[in-house]
Each structure stands twice: as C-alpha cells, then as structure tokens.
Short mmCIF file of C-alpha atoms in Angstrom, two decimals:
data_model
loop_
_atom_site.label_atom_id
_atom_site.label_comp_id
_atom_site.label_asym_id
_atom_site.label_seq_id
_atom_site.Cartn_x
_atom_site.Cartn_y
_atom_site.Cartn_z
CA UNK A 1 -33.36 -11.89 65.84
CA UNK A 2 -33.20 -15.28 64.86
CA UNK A 3 -30.50 -17.07 63.21
CA UNK A 4 -33.09 -17.79 60.35
CA UNK A 5 -33.99 -14.26 59.64
CA UNK A 6 -30.31 -12.96 59.84
CA UNK A 7 -29.34 -15.92 57.29
CA UNK A 8 -32.62 -14.43 55.13
CA UNK A 9 -31.16 -10.92 55.53
CA UNK A 10 -27.67 -11.85 54.31
CA UNK A 11 -29.18 -13.89 51.30
CA UNK A 12 -30.91 -10.79 50.34
CA UNK A 13 -28.15 -8.74 50.67
CA UNK A 14 -25.78 -10.96 48.65
CA UNK A 15 -28.51 -10.52 45.82
CA UNK A 16 -27.97 -6.88 46.16
CA UNK A 17 -24.29 -7.46 45.35
CA UNK A 18 -25.12 -9.63 42.26
CA UNK A 19 -27.55 -7.17 41.38
CA UNK A 20 -25.26 -4.17 41.21
CA UNK A 21 -22.35 -6.22 39.76
CA UNK A 22 -24.78 -7.71 36.66
CA UNK A 23 -26.34 -4.35 36.25
CA UNK A 24 -23.18 -2.57 35.75
CA UNK A 25 -21.90 -5.28 33.58
CA UNK A 26 -25.08 -5.02 31.16
CA UNK A 27 -24.36 -1.50 30.69
CA UNK A 28 -20.92 -1.61 30.22
CA UNK A 29 -21.48 -4.54 27.37
CA UNK A 30 -23.90 -2.30 25.86
CA UNK A 31 -21.37 1.06 25.95
CA UNK A 32 -18.71 -1.40 24.65
CA UNK A 33 -20.37 -3.22 21.90
CA UNK A 34 -21.85 0.18 20.40
CA UNK A 35 -18.35 1.52 20.34
CA UNK A 36 -17.31 -1.66 18.11
CA UNK A 37 -20.11 -1.47 15.98
CA UNK A 38 -21.00 2.05 15.88
CA UNK A 39 -17.67 3.99 16.63
CA UNK A 40 -17.11 7.20 18.64
CA UNK A 41 -16.55 5.22 22.32
CA UNK A 42 -17.30 8.72 24.22
CA UNK A 43 -20.59 9.28 22.90
CA UNK A 44 -21.67 5.70 22.82
CA UNK A 45 -21.02 5.55 26.43
CA UNK A 46 -22.11 8.81 27.42
CA UNK A 47 -25.52 8.36 25.98
CA UNK A 48 -25.88 4.80 26.93
CA UNK A 49 -24.91 5.51 30.46
CA UNK A 50 -27.56 8.41 30.36
CA UNK A 51 -30.32 6.38 28.86
CA UNK A 52 -29.57 3.45 31.54
CA UNK A 53 -29.57 5.62 34.42
CA UNK A 54 -32.84 7.43 33.42
CA UNK A 55 -34.18 4.10 33.20
CA UNK A 56 -33.22 3.19 36.35
CA UNK A 57 -35.18 6.18 37.79
CA UNK A 58 -38.22 4.77 35.83
CA UNK A 59 -38.11 1.67 37.35
CA UNK A 60 -37.54 3.29 40.80
CA UNK A 61 -41.03 5.48 40.23
CA UNK A 62 -42.60 2.30 38.96
CA UNK A 63 -41.92 0.17 42.43
CA UNK A 64 -43.97 2.27 44.12
CA UNK A 65 -47.10 0.16 42.15
CA UNK A 66 -46.07 -3.39 43.28
CA UNK A 67 -47.68 -3.50 46.71
CA UNK A 68 -48.39 -7.44 46.94
CA UNK A 69 -45.99 -10.58 46.85
CA UNK A 70 -42.83 -8.61 46.70
CA UNK A 71 -40.77 -11.24 47.27
CA UNK A 72 -42.26 -13.14 44.23
CA UNK A 73 -42.01 -10.06 42.12
CA UNK A 74 -38.53 -9.52 42.97
CA UNK A 75 -37.57 -13.08 41.62
CA UNK A 76 -39.53 -12.95 38.41
CA UNK A 77 -37.78 -9.52 37.57
CA UNK A 78 -34.27 -11.11 38.55
CA UNK A 79 -35.25 -13.88 35.79
CA UNK A 80 -36.25 -11.01 33.42
CA UNK A 81 -33.05 -9.15 34.15
CA UNK A 82 -31.15 -12.48 33.94
CA UNK A 83 -33.13 -12.79 30.19
CA UNK A 84 -33.11 -9.26 28.81
CA UNK A 85 -29.27 -8.65 29.99
CA UNK A 86 -27.82 -11.95 29.26
CA UNK A 87 -28.82 -12.47 25.86
CA UNK A 88 -28.55 -8.64 24.95
CA UNK A 89 -24.78 -8.80 23.21
CA UNK A 90 -25.69 -11.75 21.21
CA UNK A 91 -28.98 -10.23 20.17
CA UNK A 92 -27.25 -7.13 19.17
CA UNK A 93 -24.43 -8.86 17.32
CA UNK A 94 -27.14 -10.88 15.16
CA UNK A 95 -29.18 -8.10 14.73
CA UNK A 96 -26.70 -5.30 13.82
CA UNK A 97 -26.27 -6.37 9.87
CA UNK A 98 -29.77 -6.96 9.58
CA UNK A 99 -31.53 -4.12 11.31
CA UNK A 100 -31.95 -0.52 9.76
CA UNK A 101 -32.40 1.30 12.94
CA UNK A 102 -29.89 -0.76 15.12
CA UNK A 103 -29.53 2.27 17.67
CA UNK A 104 -33.38 1.89 18.64
CA UNK A 105 -33.12 -1.73 19.08
CA UNK A 106 -29.72 -0.98 21.29
CA UNK A 107 -31.39 1.71 23.28
CA UNK A 108 -34.42 -0.27 23.59
CA UNK A 109 -32.63 -3.12 25.34
CA UNK A 110 -30.74 -0.53 27.73
CA UNK A 111 -34.06 0.86 28.63
CA UNK A 112 -35.85 -2.42 29.55
CA UNK A 113 -32.64 -3.50 31.24
CA UNK A 114 -32.28 -0.33 33.18
CA UNK A 115 -36.06 -0.11 34.26
CA UNK A 116 -35.65 -3.78 35.56
CA UNK A 117 -32.76 -3.37 37.38
CA UNK A 118 -34.24 0.11 38.68
CA UNK A 119 -37.04 -1.92 40.15
CA UNK A 120 -34.78 -4.43 42.04
CA UNK A 121 -33.41 -2.31 44.93
CA UNK A 122 -36.54 -0.33 45.82
CA UNK A 123 -38.35 -3.64 45.98
CA UNK A 124 -35.60 -5.22 47.94
CA UNK A 125 -35.35 -2.53 50.29
CA UNK A 126 -39.21 -2.81 51.17
CA UNK A 127 -39.07 -6.76 51.53
CA UNK A 128 -36.18 -6.06 54.21
CA UNK A 129 -37.72 -2.90 55.69
CA UNK A 130 -39.84 -4.86 58.70
CA UNK A 131 -36.63 -6.83 59.30
CA UNK A 132 -34.03 -4.52 59.72
CA UNK A 133 -33.68 -1.07 61.17
CA UNK A 134 -34.06 1.95 58.53
CA UNK A 135 -30.61 3.52 58.84
CA UNK A 136 -28.99 -0.27 59.05
CA UNK A 137 -31.05 -1.17 55.91
CA UNK A 138 -29.62 2.01 53.78
CA UNK A 139 -26.23 1.48 54.99
CA UNK A 140 -26.25 -2.20 53.99
CA UNK A 141 -28.11 -2.12 50.76
CA UNK A 142 -26.13 0.68 49.32
CA UNK A 143 -22.75 -0.45 50.44
CA UNK A 144 -23.41 -3.90 48.77
CA UNK A 145 -24.80 -1.96 45.64
CA UNK A 146 -21.37 -0.01 45.37
CA UNK A 147 -19.25 -2.76 46.22
CA UNK A 148 -20.81 -4.65 43.51
CA UNK A 149 -20.37 -1.69 41.09
CA UNK A 150 -16.69 -1.65 41.79
CA UNK A 151 -15.99 -5.24 41.06
CA UNK A 152 -17.76 -5.01 37.87
CA UNK A 153 -15.96 -2.05 36.59
CA UNK A 154 -12.72 -3.58 37.45
CA UNK A 155 -13.02 -7.21 36.11
CA UNK A 156 -14.75 -5.70 33.03
CA UNK A 157 -11.65 -4.83 31.07
CA UNK A 158 -9.02 -6.83 33.08
CA UNK A 159 -10.70 -10.19 32.64
CA UNK A 160 -13.88 -10.65 31.14
CA UNK A 161 -13.37 -8.67 27.85
CA UNK A 162 -10.23 -10.51 27.18
CA UNK A 163 -11.09 -14.06 28.50
CA UNK A 164 -14.66 -14.22 27.83
CA UNK A 165 -15.46 -11.84 24.97
CA UNK A 166 -19.00 -9.91 25.28
CA UNK A 167 -21.16 -12.32 24.18
CA UNK A 168 -19.88 -14.91 26.93
CA UNK A 169 -19.37 -11.71 29.66
CA UNK A 170 -23.33 -11.11 29.19
CA UNK A 171 -24.55 -14.56 29.13
CA UNK A 172 -22.66 -15.54 32.23
CA UNK A 173 -23.91 -12.57 34.24
CA UNK A 174 -27.29 -13.68 33.12
CA UNK A 175 -26.79 -16.94 34.49
CA UNK A 176 -25.71 -15.53 37.79
CA UNK A 177 -28.74 -13.44 37.89
CA UNK A 178 -31.25 -16.30 36.74
CA UNK A 179 -29.25 -18.42 39.32
CA UNK A 180 -29.84 -16.00 42.03
CA UNK A 181 -33.69 -16.04 41.11
CA UNK A 182 -33.38 -19.88 41.57
CA UNK A 183 -32.19 -20.04 44.69
CA UNK A 184 -34.27 -17.47 46.10
CA UNK A 185 -37.28 -19.30 45.09
CA UNK A 186 -36.12 -22.20 46.44
CA UNK A 187 -35.01 -20.71 49.83
CA UNK A 188 -38.37 -18.78 50.40
CA UNK A 189 -40.72 -21.58 48.68
CA UNK A 190 -42.96 -21.54 51.66
CA UNK A 191 -43.39 -17.77 51.14
CA UNK A 192 -44.35 -17.66 47.40
CA UNK A 193 -47.06 -18.60 45.36
CA UNK A 194 -46.58 -20.80 42.57
CA UNK A 195 -43.10 -21.43 43.30
CA UNK A 196 -42.69 -24.08 41.14
CA UNK A 197 -43.50 -22.37 38.00
CA UNK A 198 -40.77 -19.63 38.87
CA UNK A 199 -38.10 -22.49 39.78
CA UNK A 200 -39.11 -24.17 36.20
CA UNK A 201 -39.18 -20.75 34.42
CA UNK A 202 -35.66 -20.29 36.26
CA UNK A 203 -34.26 -23.93 35.04
CA UNK A 204 -35.34 -23.62 31.93
CA UNK A 205 -33.80 -20.16 31.18
CA UNK A 206 -30.39 -21.38 33.06
CA UNK A 207 -30.13 -24.44 30.45
CA UNK A 208 -31.16 -22.20 27.53
CA UNK A 209 -28.11 -20.01 28.65
CA UNK A 210 -25.90 -22.43 29.32
CA UNK A 211 -26.11 -23.97 25.79
CA UNK A 212 -25.91 -20.28 24.51
CA UNK A 213 -22.71 -19.88 26.31
CA UNK A 214 -21.31 -23.28 25.09
CA UNK A 215 -22.18 -22.06 21.47
CA UNK A 216 -21.40 -18.35 21.60
CA UNK A 217 -18.38 -18.38 19.28
CA UNK A 218 -20.71 -19.88 16.88
CA UNK A 219 -23.21 -17.05 17.48
CA UNK A 220 -20.22 -14.47 17.02
CA UNK A 221 -19.45 -16.21 13.90
CA UNK A 222 -22.85 -16.09 12.47
CA UNK A 223 -23.03 -12.65 13.28
CA UNK A 224 -19.59 -11.53 11.49
CA UNK A 225 -20.59 -13.93 8.53
CA UNK A 226 -23.62 -11.59 8.07
CA UNK A 227 -21.59 -8.45 8.57
CA UNK A 228 -18.60 -8.96 6.30
CA UNK A 229 -18.60 -9.94 2.61
CA UNK A 230 -15.76 -12.42 3.11
CA UNK A 231 -15.07 -15.44 5.12
CA UNK A 232 -14.36 -14.38 8.68
CA UNK A 233 -11.02 -16.31 9.16
CA UNK A 234 -9.95 -14.59 12.99
CA UNK A 235 -11.77 -12.64 15.29
CA UNK A 236 -11.36 -11.57 18.92
CA UNK A 237 -12.19 -9.00 21.43
CA UNK A 238 -9.78 -7.12 23.42
CA UNK A 239 -10.09 -4.34 25.78
CA UNK A 240 -9.49 -1.92 23.30
CA UNK A 241 -11.20 -3.04 19.99
CA UNK A 242 -12.65 -6.00 18.25
CA UNK A 243 -9.92 -7.39 15.72
CA UNK A 244 -11.42 -9.36 12.51
CA UNK A 245 -9.64 -10.61 9.72
CA UNK A 246 -11.64 -11.71 6.34
CA UNK A 247 -10.31 -13.79 3.46
CA UNK A 248 -11.58 -14.62 -0.21
CA UNK A 249 -9.79 -16.06 -3.38
CA UNK A 250 -7.52 -12.81 -3.67
CA UNK A 251 -6.94 -11.05 -0.32
CA UNK A 252 -6.94 -10.59 3.35
CA UNK A 253 -8.54 -7.92 4.80
CA UNK A 254 -8.28 -6.22 8.58
CA UNK A 255 -11.23 -4.67 10.26
CA UNK A 256 -10.77 -2.99 13.50
CA UNK A 257 -14.23 -2.34 15.19
CA UNK A 258 -15.73 -2.86 11.89
CA UNK A 259 -13.64 -0.42 10.08
CA UNK A 260 -11.19 -1.43 7.23
CA UNK A 261 -7.36 -1.11 7.84
CA UNK A 262 -5.71 -2.67 5.25
CA UNK A 263 -6.47 -5.21 2.11
CA UNK A 264 -3.44 -7.39 1.10
CA UNK A 265 -4.37 -6.39 -2.55
CA UNK A 266 -3.42 -2.86 -2.18
CA UNK A 267 -1.79 -2.18 1.36
CA UNK A 268 1.86 -1.86 -0.08
CA UNK A 269 0.25 1.57 -1.78
CA UNK A 270 -0.54 2.98 1.34
CA UNK A 271 2.44 1.95 3.32
CA UNK A 272 5.19 2.73 0.68
CA UNK A 273 3.36 6.09 0.50
CA UNK A 274 3.52 6.43 4.22
CA UNK A 275 6.93 5.31 4.98
CA UNK A 276 9.20 6.10 1.98
CA UNK A 277 8.83 10.00 0.84
CA UNK A 278 10.15 10.50 4.60
CA UNK A 279 12.78 7.95 4.62
CA UNK A 280 13.95 8.98 0.98
CA UNK A 281 14.62 12.47 2.06
CA UNK A 282 16.84 12.03 5.31
CA UNK A 283 20.47 11.14 5.33
CA UNK A 284 21.26 7.67 6.83
CA UNK A 285 18.46 7.48 9.78
CA UNK A 286 19.38 5.41 12.74
CA UNK A 287 16.84 5.86 15.14
CA UNK A 288 13.10 5.55 14.34
CA UNK A 289 9.90 5.68 16.13
CA UNK A 290 6.64 3.98 15.20
CA UNK A 291 3.21 5.25 16.68
CA UNK A 292 0.36 2.91 15.93
CA UNK A 293 0.90 0.51 12.95
CA UNK A 294 1.06 -2.56 15.37
CA UNK A 295 0.56 -4.81 12.18
CA UNK A 296 4.29 -4.41 11.21
CA UNK A 297 3.41 -3.30 7.73
CA UNK A 298 5.08 0.26 7.98
CA UNK A 299 8.14 -1.40 9.90
CA UNK A 300 8.34 -3.68 7.10
CA UNK A 301 8.77 -0.90 4.81
CA UNK A 302 11.66 1.07 7.22
CA UNK A 303 13.38 -1.54 7.82
CA UNK A 304 14.60 -1.68 3.88
CA UNK A 305 16.68 1.37 4.97
CA UNK A 306 20.28 -0.32 5.62
CA UNK A 307 21.14 2.82 7.95
CA UNK A 308 18.27 2.32 10.44
CA UNK A 309 19.87 0.59 13.71
CA UNK A 310 16.50 0.65 16.17
CA UNK A 311 13.03 0.94 15.38
CA UNK A 312 10.68 1.77 18.60
CA UNK A 313 6.95 0.55 17.80
CA UNK A 314 4.13 2.01 20.32
CA UNK A 315 1.13 0.30 19.69
CA UNK A 316 -1.76 0.55 22.38
CA UNK A 317 -2.99 -3.32 21.94
CA UNK A 318 -1.14 -6.17 22.48
CA UNK A 319 -3.31 -8.79 20.82
CA UNK A 320 -2.29 -6.61 17.55
CA UNK A 321 1.27 -7.00 17.83
CA UNK A 322 1.22 -10.44 19.44
CA UNK A 323 -0.99 -11.45 16.14
CA UNK A 324 1.27 -9.82 13.53
CA UNK A 325 4.17 -11.35 15.67
CA UNK A 326 3.07 -14.91 15.65
CA UNK A 327 0.04 -15.77 12.82
CA UNK A 328 2.18 -17.62 9.99
CA UNK A 329 0.32 -15.74 7.01
CA UNK A 330 0.55 -12.23 8.83
CA UNK A 331 4.16 -12.52 9.44
CA UNK A 332 4.85 -13.56 5.80
CA UNK A 333 2.76 -10.54 5.21
CA UNK A 334 5.24 -8.03 7.27
CA UNK A 335 8.17 -9.99 6.20
CA UNK A 336 8.60 -11.06 10.10
CA UNK A 337 9.19 -6.99 10.71
CA UNK A 338 8.21 -7.36 14.15
CA UNK A 339 10.65 -10.40 15.05
CA UNK A 340 13.41 -8.20 13.47
CA UNK A 341 16.33 -7.52 16.21
CA UNK A 342 16.38 -3.83 15.53
CA UNK A 343 12.35 -3.87 16.31
CA UNK A 344 11.23 -3.23 20.05
CA UNK A 345 7.76 -2.90 20.62
CA UNK A 346 6.38 -1.11 23.68
CA UNK A 347 2.30 -1.48 24.31
CA UNK A 348 1.45 1.48 25.81
CA UNK A 349 -0.69 4.77 24.98
CA UNK A 350 1.40 6.67 22.63
CA UNK A 351 0.40 10.11 24.48
CA UNK A 352 1.68 8.54 27.48
CA UNK A 353 4.64 6.90 26.35
CA UNK A 354 5.87 10.36 24.26
CA UNK A 355 5.72 12.21 27.58
CA UNK A 356 8.13 10.11 29.25
CA UNK A 357 10.64 9.65 26.15
CA UNK A 358 14.15 11.24 26.06
CA UNK A 359 14.95 9.85 23.13
CA UNK A 360 15.46 12.23 19.66
CA UNK A 361 14.36 10.16 16.41
CA UNK A 362 15.51 10.67 12.94
CA UNK A 363 11.97 9.68 11.64
CA UNK A 364 8.80 9.10 13.30
CA UNK A 365 5.94 7.70 11.41
CA UNK A 366 2.31 8.13 13.12
CA UNK A 367 -0.12 5.34 11.83
CA UNK A 368 -3.13 6.30 14.15
CA UNK A 369 -6.93 5.18 13.06
CA UNK A 370 -8.69 8.33 11.84
CA UNK A 371 -10.21 10.77 14.38
CA UNK A 372 -13.23 9.24 14.33
CA UNK A 373 -13.79 9.77 18.28
CA UNK A 374 -12.34 11.93 20.97
CA UNK A 375 -9.97 9.29 22.49
CA UNK A 376 -8.17 9.11 18.86
CA UNK A 377 -8.83 12.97 18.50
CA UNK A 378 -6.43 13.51 21.42
CA UNK A 379 -3.67 11.97 19.03
CA UNK A 380 -4.16 14.78 16.27
CA UNK A 381 -4.07 17.64 18.91
CA UNK A 382 -1.63 20.48 19.73
CA UNK A 383 -0.70 18.75 22.86
CA UNK A 384 0.28 15.62 21.25
CA UNK A 385 2.18 17.15 17.90
CA UNK A 386 4.03 19.53 20.65
CA UNK A 387 5.17 16.07 22.37
CA UNK A 388 6.10 14.65 18.70
CA UNK A 389 8.00 18.08 17.68
CA UNK A 390 10.05 17.49 21.07
CA UNK A 391 11.08 13.77 20.19
CA UNK A 392 12.20 14.91 16.44
CA UNK A 393 16.13 15.48 15.91
CA UNK A 394 16.17 19.03 14.29
CA UNK A 395 16.89 17.57 11.04
CA UNK A 396 14.31 14.59 11.49
CA UNK A 397 11.05 14.16 9.83
CA UNK A 398 7.57 13.23 10.83
CA UNK A 399 4.75 11.59 8.71
CA UNK A 400 1.13 11.43 9.92
CA UNK A 401 -1.56 9.81 8.06
CA UNK A 402 -4.19 12.17 7.67
CA UNK A 403 -7.65 10.58 6.45
CA UNK A 404 -8.96 11.20 2.95
CA UNK A 405 -8.48 14.58 1.37
CA UNK A 406 -11.17 13.91 -1.12
CA UNK A 407 -13.93 12.84 1.19
CA UNK A 408 -12.80 14.72 4.24
CA UNK A 409 -10.65 17.90 3.08
CA UNK A 410 -11.60 19.69 5.89
CA UNK A 411 -10.40 17.11 8.31
CA UNK A 412 -7.24 16.71 6.47
CA UNK A 413 -6.48 20.04 6.19
CA UNK A 414 -6.98 20.42 10.07
CA UNK A 415 -4.44 18.01 10.73
CA UNK A 416 -2.01 20.39 8.61
CA UNK A 417 -3.05 23.56 10.19
CA UNK A 418 -2.78 21.95 13.69
CA UNK A 419 0.87 20.79 12.95
CA UNK A 420 1.60 24.38 11.58
CA UNK A 421 0.25 25.86 14.86
CA UNK A 422 3.03 24.13 16.94
CA UNK A 423 5.94 25.44 15.05
CA UNK A 424 6.55 22.84 12.70
CA UNK A 425 6.89 22.72 8.47
CA UNK A 426 4.45 20.98 6.70
CA UNK A 427 4.18 18.81 3.32
CA UNK A 428 1.14 17.25 2.34
CA UNK A 429 0.53 14.71 -0.13
CA UNK A 430 -1.77 12.01 -1.54
CA UNK A 431 -2.03 8.58 -3.40
CA UNK A 432 -4.73 6.48 -4.72
CA UNK A 433 -5.38 3.13 -2.67
CA UNK A 434 -8.22 1.17 -4.58
CA UNK A 435 -9.64 -0.06 -1.19
CA UNK A 436 -9.79 3.32 0.39
CA UNK A 437 -9.64 5.55 -2.54
CA UNK A 438 -7.53 9.05 -2.43
CA UNK A 439 -5.55 9.20 0.73
CA UNK A 440 -3.65 11.78 2.61
CA UNK A 441 -0.56 12.15 4.48
CA UNK A 442 1.44 14.87 5.86
CA UNK A 443 5.30 15.38 6.67
CA UNK A 444 6.09 17.60 9.33
CA UNK A 445 9.93 18.76 10.18
CA UNK A 446 11.01 21.38 12.97
CA UNK A 447 13.45 23.01 10.41
CA UNK A 448 13.01 23.55 7.04
CA UNK A 449 14.86 20.56 5.27
CA UNK A 450 17.12 21.08 2.21
CA UNK A 451 16.31 18.23 0.05
CA UNK A 452 13.30 15.81 -0.84
CA UNK A 453 13.19 12.84 -2.07
CA UNK A 454 16.74 12.12 -2.89
CA UNK A 455 17.17 8.18 -2.77
CA UNK A 456 14.28 5.60 -3.00
CA UNK A 457 15.18 2.01 -2.08
CA UNK A 458 14.76 -0.57 -4.93
CA UNK A 459 12.57 -2.56 -5.59
CA UNK A 460 9.10 -1.11 -4.76
CA UNK A 461 5.70 -2.21 -6.20
CA UNK A 462 4.20 1.51 -6.29
CA UNK A 463 6.71 4.44 -5.49
CA UNK A 464 9.07 6.08 -8.34
CA UNK A 465 10.45 9.40 -8.32
CA UNK A 466 7.51 10.16 -10.97
CA UNK A 467 4.81 9.21 -8.94
CA UNK A 468 5.90 10.72 -5.77
CA UNK A 469 6.17 14.17 -7.59
CA UNK A 470 2.71 13.76 -8.85
CA UNK A 471 1.53 13.10 -5.00
CA UNK A 472 2.42 16.58 -4.23
CA UNK A 473 -0.26 18.23 -6.44
CA UNK A 474 -3.89 18.68 -5.12
CA UNK A 475 -6.73 19.22 -7.54
CA UNK A 476 -8.97 21.89 -6.23
CA UNK A 477 -11.78 19.38 -4.76
CA UNK A 478 -8.85 18.22 -2.55
CA UNK A 479 -7.78 21.80 -1.35
CA UNK A 480 -8.57 24.02 1.92
CA UNK A 481 -11.04 26.62 0.85
CA UNK A 482 -11.58 28.05 4.10
CA UNK A 483 -9.97 28.98 7.32
CA UNK A 484 -10.12 25.87 9.58
CA UNK A 485 -9.77 25.73 13.57
CA UNK A 486 -6.78 24.28 15.03
CA UNK A 487 -7.46 20.83 16.84
CA UNK A 488 -6.79 21.06 20.61
CA UNK A 489 -8.07 18.79 23.56
CA UNK A 490 -10.44 21.35 24.58
CA UNK A 491 -12.33 21.84 21.45
CA UNK A 492 -11.59 18.60 19.34
CA UNK A 493 -12.60 20.40 16.06
CA UNK A 494 -11.17 17.41 14.06
CA UNK A 495 -13.45 15.08 15.51
CA UNK A 496 -16.13 17.48 14.45
CA UNK A 497 -14.63 17.78 10.93
CA UNK A 498 -14.33 14.28 10.63
CA UNK A 499 -18.23 13.38 11.77
CA UNK A 500 -19.40 15.67 9.38
CA UNK A 501 -17.69 14.57 6.26
CA UNK A 502 -17.51 11.12 6.78
CA UNK A 503 -21.19 11.21 7.94
CA UNK A 504 -22.33 12.64 4.62
CA UNK A 505 -20.19 10.48 2.59
CA UNK A 506 -21.71 7.18 4.71
CA UNK A 507 -25.24 8.43 3.77
CA UNK A 508 -24.54 8.22 0.21
#
C-alpha cells in the first residue's frame, strides 16, 4: 500500500470518528432540549434514542441504493448532517413558543439527522472496501465509531453544556461536520465531479454557522423573549436544568426548565408555609437539613430561629447556589442566607447524600421540584423516605412540599400515603399562593408529637396562629376519595398520578 493510499484511509477513518462524535452529540442535544422544554427527561431521552436508532436503521437500509460517486455522496451527506444537526438546537428553541405541534418538529429533526448519520458509515465502508481487508475494515471503522461515541458522552455533560450551551454545542459540531466535508472535497478533488460546487456550499455553510455561533446568545434571548411574558434578565444552561429569571415592574420570577419556581410577589407565602409550621412545633431546634431549596429562601425563614446552630443545604445544581449567593438582587431577596456562617452548602444528589449521612436532625425541609419525571419521583419514594426517617431525631419533624391538593389530589395524598407506609406520622396542610394556586405540604414525624405551632417568630408577612389553623382544613375537592398506591422505586406511582392530573389541567 502506498503512503498516499494509507493517508487517504486514515483521513476517512478520522471522518468516522467525527461522524460518531457529532451524531451522538446531536442525539444528546435533542434529548436534553426536549427534557428542558417538555419535562420528563426519562421519557424524552428514551423516545429520542429510539427514534434516532430507528432512523439510523432506515439510513443504513437506504445506503444500498447509492451505487455511483460514493465519495461525492458521502461528502454531500456530511454537509447535510452539519446543516440539520448544527442548526437543530437553534431552530427548536425558536419554534417552541410558536409551533402548536412542537413534538412533530422535534422528532422530524431527529429522524432526518438519524437517517443521514445512518447513511454515512455504510457508504464509508463501501468506499474503503477495495482498499482494506474486510476484517480490518470492520475492526477499524467500528473502533473509531465507538471511541467517538464515548468521547461525545463524556464531554457533553462535563464541558459542552455548562460552557457552550445547547445552541453553541450543536453549531460547533455542525461546523466540525461541514469542515470534514470541505476537507474531504479538497483532498479528493481529482476524484469528485462538481467539486467546486461542493466546496462552495461547504464554505457558505461554515460561514453561516460561524456567524450563528457568535450570535447564539441573541438567538437564545429571542427564543426566551417569545416564550416568557416578561423580560428575561438572566438565563443559563447547566448539566441539570435551564435556569431563567424574568422581571417586570412588580416582580422577579424564577423558572427551571420552563416551570415557575417562585415569584417575588408572593414567594413569602410559600416559604413561610413551608418552614414555620414545622419550626414553631419544635423545642429549640439546632441541627437543620434542607434538601433542595438552592435559592436560599427556605433557609432565610429558618434563620429566624435563634436556636438554629447549623443549616446543611443539599442542592444538586451548583449553578443555583452560586447564583443565589453572588447576584446582588437575589442575595437581597434571600437576606444573604446562603452566606451565613451557620449555613453549609453541599452540591450533591440528595438520595446519595442521605445514604452516607450520619447526623440526626431536629428538622428536615424537603423543597424538591414536583415529581414530574422518574428522576425526581425517586425523591418521593419509600426508599428515600426511609433514609429521611433515619436522619430525623425521634422528636424531629420533616416537611415536604407536595404539589397542589386542588389540581392533583391523588398526587398530594400519594405522598402522604408513602410517608405513612415507612412508619412516619403525618399532618397535611395547604395554603393559597397566587402564582400557583392552592399548594400543599406534609409534615412527618417518627413519633407522635405532643404539641403543634406553639411559637411563631415575629414579624411574618403571611402566617399567624389563625391562618395556621385554617391551613389544616381540607375541603371535599382536596381530599383523597380512593385507596392510593404507595410510591416505590419500582412502580413510580406518584409520577403517573402527577402526569395524569396535571396533564388534564394544562390541557385546559
């Protein structure tokens, strides 16, 4: 084999590596973006992976109909992959607030990308089949393919999403695809017809993607301006979620993956109701655990009790706790609670952290997002509540935000049923938060407490002894009227209830 032929082989095998890396990145971008915009990350990733692999199979099947000018076709397909995959994220963010059938557009893009990627490897193997022994060909092509996939899976969550964001990530790999196409057209120019046209198309596409890469923040800002009613004053993508803060004349609002978390107009109603019924029922609590609540607003209320010596905050996303520790407007909102010397922040998965915890706490405040998908649903399961019970002192109290008992009564009382199933005593209550409507909470204790609500700190904006008592009364349309399943890791009954109830509500 001549040196020239050997160089051509390695160039094409390098293209395999790039194809594999780019193809998996486009798949991960689509899955992440769908989980940001549509929720339920497990469902979104599962369906997108399935559609992507199926469409790759279609592409592989169609490759048999390409019989001439295989190298030219390979380069054209490489440019098309760069075009569709590279612009996929920007396009999906822009059409999300506009399109009535967003899922159709999402899966159409995934299908087209998968078909094109599925065409590439078979065509490349046929290009190389006369130059490399079959067993060497299969070994090398699939080795480079799998190594590229491994690289993509590692760098996507660790480097690309936190540092580039989804739009720049897809554009960056689109540029890689197009760049490979241009270089192959240049290197094999003597073997390809209409090579000037191919190279011109590649250069035009490269320049367009570079311009979009530079202005990607403007594209994202335009998309979020269309999505949210108020001005977007802050937004970022993390490996865990999309964080957006909006502002109007009267309030700030925090959204995680498009879901409202609080409004400054009434967040005090939620956080006072979350914290003070528990703490007013404890005698001089000292050690406190907060799970979730990376905004520091629950911690703000906890620090109103002088007896508290240490607050341990466990929140998965370091971007949240950093944001609410450093941004001046947000630090004012939480009264610098995350900067208090009593507060110790741990950025970790709460399930994993509780497993290794040895401390007993007088109070545990659980402020997780609603159980809209299986990854969050595990934090409302019997397995998690057994760990929670183990971390409570015998006279301690845990409180769990438990979604709306009006919109989702089965979901709310499923949380209560699950807590009781692990041997905890429960007291359920609710209050009205204008931004959310009726909202529910459940207190849980290892032992029957001897007193409730003996001392509220002053001053509070919402709670007083009278409103506290009213919060314990549930009207008929918020009560459980059937036997509910216990939420376990192997059935995730709560997620099913939540999707069923909130899905009907959102349809209206």
